Coordinates of C-alpha atoms in Angstrom, one line a residue:
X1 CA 34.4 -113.1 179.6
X2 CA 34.9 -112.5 175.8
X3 CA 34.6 -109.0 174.3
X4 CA 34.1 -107.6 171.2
X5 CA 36.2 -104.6 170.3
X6 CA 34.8 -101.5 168.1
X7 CA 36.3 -99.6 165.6
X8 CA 35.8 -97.3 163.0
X9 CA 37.3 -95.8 160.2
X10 CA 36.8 -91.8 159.0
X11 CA 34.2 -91.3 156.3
X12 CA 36.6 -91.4 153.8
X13 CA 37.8 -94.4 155.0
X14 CA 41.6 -93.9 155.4
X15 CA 42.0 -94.3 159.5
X16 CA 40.9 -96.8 162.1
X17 CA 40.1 -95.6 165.4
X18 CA 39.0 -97.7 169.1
X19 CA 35.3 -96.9 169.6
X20 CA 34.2 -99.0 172.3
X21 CA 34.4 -102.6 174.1
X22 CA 31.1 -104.4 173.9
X23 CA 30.6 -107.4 175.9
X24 CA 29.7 -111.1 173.9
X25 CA 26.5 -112.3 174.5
X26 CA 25.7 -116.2 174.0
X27 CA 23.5 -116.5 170.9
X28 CA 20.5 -118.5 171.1
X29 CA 21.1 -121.7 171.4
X30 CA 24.5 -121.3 170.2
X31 CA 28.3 -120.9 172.0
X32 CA 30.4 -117.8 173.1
X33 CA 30.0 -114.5 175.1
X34 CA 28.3 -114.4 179.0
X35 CA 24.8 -115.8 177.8
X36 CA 23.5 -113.6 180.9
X37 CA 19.6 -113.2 179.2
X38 CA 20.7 -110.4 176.8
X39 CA 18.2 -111.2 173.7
X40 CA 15.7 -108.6 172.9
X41 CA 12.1 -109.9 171.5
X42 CA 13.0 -109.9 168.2
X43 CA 16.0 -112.3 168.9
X44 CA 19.3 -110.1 168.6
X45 CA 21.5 -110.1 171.4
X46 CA 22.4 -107.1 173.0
X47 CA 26.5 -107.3 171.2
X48 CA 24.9 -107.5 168.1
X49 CA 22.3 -104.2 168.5
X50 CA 25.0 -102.8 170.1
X51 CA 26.9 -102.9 166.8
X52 CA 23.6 -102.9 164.3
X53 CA 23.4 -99.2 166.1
X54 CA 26.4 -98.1 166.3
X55 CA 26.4 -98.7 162.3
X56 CA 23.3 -97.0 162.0
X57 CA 24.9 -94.1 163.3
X58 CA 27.7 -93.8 161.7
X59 CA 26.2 -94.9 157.9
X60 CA 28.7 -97.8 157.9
X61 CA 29.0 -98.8 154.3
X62 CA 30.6 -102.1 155.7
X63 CA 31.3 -103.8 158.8
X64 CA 34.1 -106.2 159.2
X65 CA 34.0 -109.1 161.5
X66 CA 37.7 -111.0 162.1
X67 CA 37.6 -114.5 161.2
X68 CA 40.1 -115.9 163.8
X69 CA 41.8 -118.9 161.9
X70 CA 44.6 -121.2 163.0
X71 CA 48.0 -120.1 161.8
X72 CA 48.4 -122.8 159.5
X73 CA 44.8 -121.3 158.3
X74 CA 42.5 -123.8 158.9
X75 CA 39.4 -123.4 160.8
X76 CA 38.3 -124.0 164.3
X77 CA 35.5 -124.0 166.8
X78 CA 36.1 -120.1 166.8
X79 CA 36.3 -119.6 163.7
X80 CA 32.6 -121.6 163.2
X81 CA 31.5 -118.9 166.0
X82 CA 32.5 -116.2 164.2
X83 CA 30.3 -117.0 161.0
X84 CA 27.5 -118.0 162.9
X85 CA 27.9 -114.0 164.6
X86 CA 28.4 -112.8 161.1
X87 CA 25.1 -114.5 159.9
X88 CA 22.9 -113.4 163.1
X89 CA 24.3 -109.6 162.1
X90 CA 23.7 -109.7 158.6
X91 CA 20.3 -110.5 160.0
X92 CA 20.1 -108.0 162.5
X93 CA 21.2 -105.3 160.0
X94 CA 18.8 -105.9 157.6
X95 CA 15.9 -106.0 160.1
X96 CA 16.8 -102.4 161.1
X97 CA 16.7 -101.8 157.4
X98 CA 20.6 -100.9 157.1
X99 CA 22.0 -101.9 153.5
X100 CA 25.7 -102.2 155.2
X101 CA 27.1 -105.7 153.7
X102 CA 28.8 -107.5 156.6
X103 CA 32.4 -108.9 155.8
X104 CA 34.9 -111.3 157.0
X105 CA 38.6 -110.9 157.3
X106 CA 40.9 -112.9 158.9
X107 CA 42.6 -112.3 162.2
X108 CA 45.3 -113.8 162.6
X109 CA 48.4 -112.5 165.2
X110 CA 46.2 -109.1 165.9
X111 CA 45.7 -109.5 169.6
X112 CA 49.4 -110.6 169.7
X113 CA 50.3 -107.0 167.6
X114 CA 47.2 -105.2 169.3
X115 CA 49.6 -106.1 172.8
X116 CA 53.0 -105.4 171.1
X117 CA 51.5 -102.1 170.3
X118 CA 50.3 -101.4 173.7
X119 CA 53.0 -102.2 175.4
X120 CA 55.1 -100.1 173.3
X121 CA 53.0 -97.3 174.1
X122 CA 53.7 -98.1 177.6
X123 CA 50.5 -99.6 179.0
X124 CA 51.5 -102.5 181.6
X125 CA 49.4 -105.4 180.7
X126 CA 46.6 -105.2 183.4
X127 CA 45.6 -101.8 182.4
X128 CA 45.5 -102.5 178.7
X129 CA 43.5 -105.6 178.9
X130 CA 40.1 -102.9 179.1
X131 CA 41.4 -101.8 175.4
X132 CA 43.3 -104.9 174.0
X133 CA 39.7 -105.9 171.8
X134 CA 39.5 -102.1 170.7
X135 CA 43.3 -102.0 169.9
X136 CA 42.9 -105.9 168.0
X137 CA 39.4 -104.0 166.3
X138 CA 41.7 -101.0 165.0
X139 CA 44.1 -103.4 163.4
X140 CA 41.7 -105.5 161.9
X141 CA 40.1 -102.5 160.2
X142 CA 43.4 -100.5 159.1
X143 CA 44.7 -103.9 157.5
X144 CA 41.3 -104.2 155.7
X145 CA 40.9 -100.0 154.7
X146 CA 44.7 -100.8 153.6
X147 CA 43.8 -103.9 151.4
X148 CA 40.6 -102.1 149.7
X149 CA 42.9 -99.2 148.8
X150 CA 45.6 -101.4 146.7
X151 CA 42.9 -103.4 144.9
X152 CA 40.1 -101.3 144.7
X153 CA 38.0 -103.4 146.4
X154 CA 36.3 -104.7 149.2
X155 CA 38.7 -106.6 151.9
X156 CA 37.3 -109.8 152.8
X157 CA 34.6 -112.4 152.4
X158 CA 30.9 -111.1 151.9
X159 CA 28.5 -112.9 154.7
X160 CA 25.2 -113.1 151.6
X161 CA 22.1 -113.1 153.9
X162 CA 20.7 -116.3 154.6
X163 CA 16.9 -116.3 153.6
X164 CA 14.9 -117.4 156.5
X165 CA 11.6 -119.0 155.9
X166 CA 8.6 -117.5 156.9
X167 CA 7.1 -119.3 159.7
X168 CA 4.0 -117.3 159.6
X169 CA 2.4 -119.4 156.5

């Protein structure tokens, strides 16, 4: 089953930390996740609520989704997933009324570190596989914190919102 691992960083934004694992949901009509009947009535699946809340709480003034490309870079099927995610939680957070800009940064070799990590920590493989998406989720929000430090800038690729035409004309 895929996950979806949670971090976040500190309000000044200097340090990631795990927050939770959320399981994937299969979009409408779409790939990825368990696809076990999790959309509300509004259409957002329950990863995606799970995360529009979650930055709701915590005032996120961004949140980063990894972009998983090949190593040589290009993009796949997964990486196609992940924008299509992006796009439905742009949506999502705007429908709660949350002004947090959604971002994409690439994830490349984070699962392999997130494992490196936790195995030098001592965690045997089976135990760490609850934590691996949380540990992957830390890294891929440290690395972008990091970049938006040294150039004073956002990290990533801004997801714009789509506009969806109103089908109540």
């Amino acid at each position: 089953m895929a996950r979806i691992g949670l971090a976040a960083s500190d309000p000044d934004g200097l340090v990631a930390t795990p927050v939770e694992t959320v399981p994937r949901v299969l979009a409408p009509g779409g790939k990825g996740g368990s696809g076990k009947g999790s959309e509300s009535a509004r259409g957002t699946t329950a990863d995606v609520a799970r995360i529009v809340a979650e930055a709701e709480e915590r005032f996120a003034a961004v949140v980063y989704v990894g972009l998983p490309r090949h190593l040589s870079g290009k993009e796949g099927a997964a990486t196609a997933d992940a924008r299509a995610f992006a796009a439905r939680l742009v949506v999502a957070l705007a429908a709660a009324g949350e002004a947090a800009e959604v971002r994409l940064v690439d994830e490349r070799m984070t699962t392999v570190s997130a494992h490196q990590a936790l195995h030098a920590a001592g965690r045997k493989t089976k135990r760490h596989r609850s934590v691996i998406d949380q540990a992957a989720a830390v890294i891929i929000l440290q690395s972008a914190l990091d970049a938006e430090r040294a150039k004073g800038e956002r990290a990533g690729e801004l997801v714009e919102p789509r506009t969806v035409p109103d089908t109540h004309e």
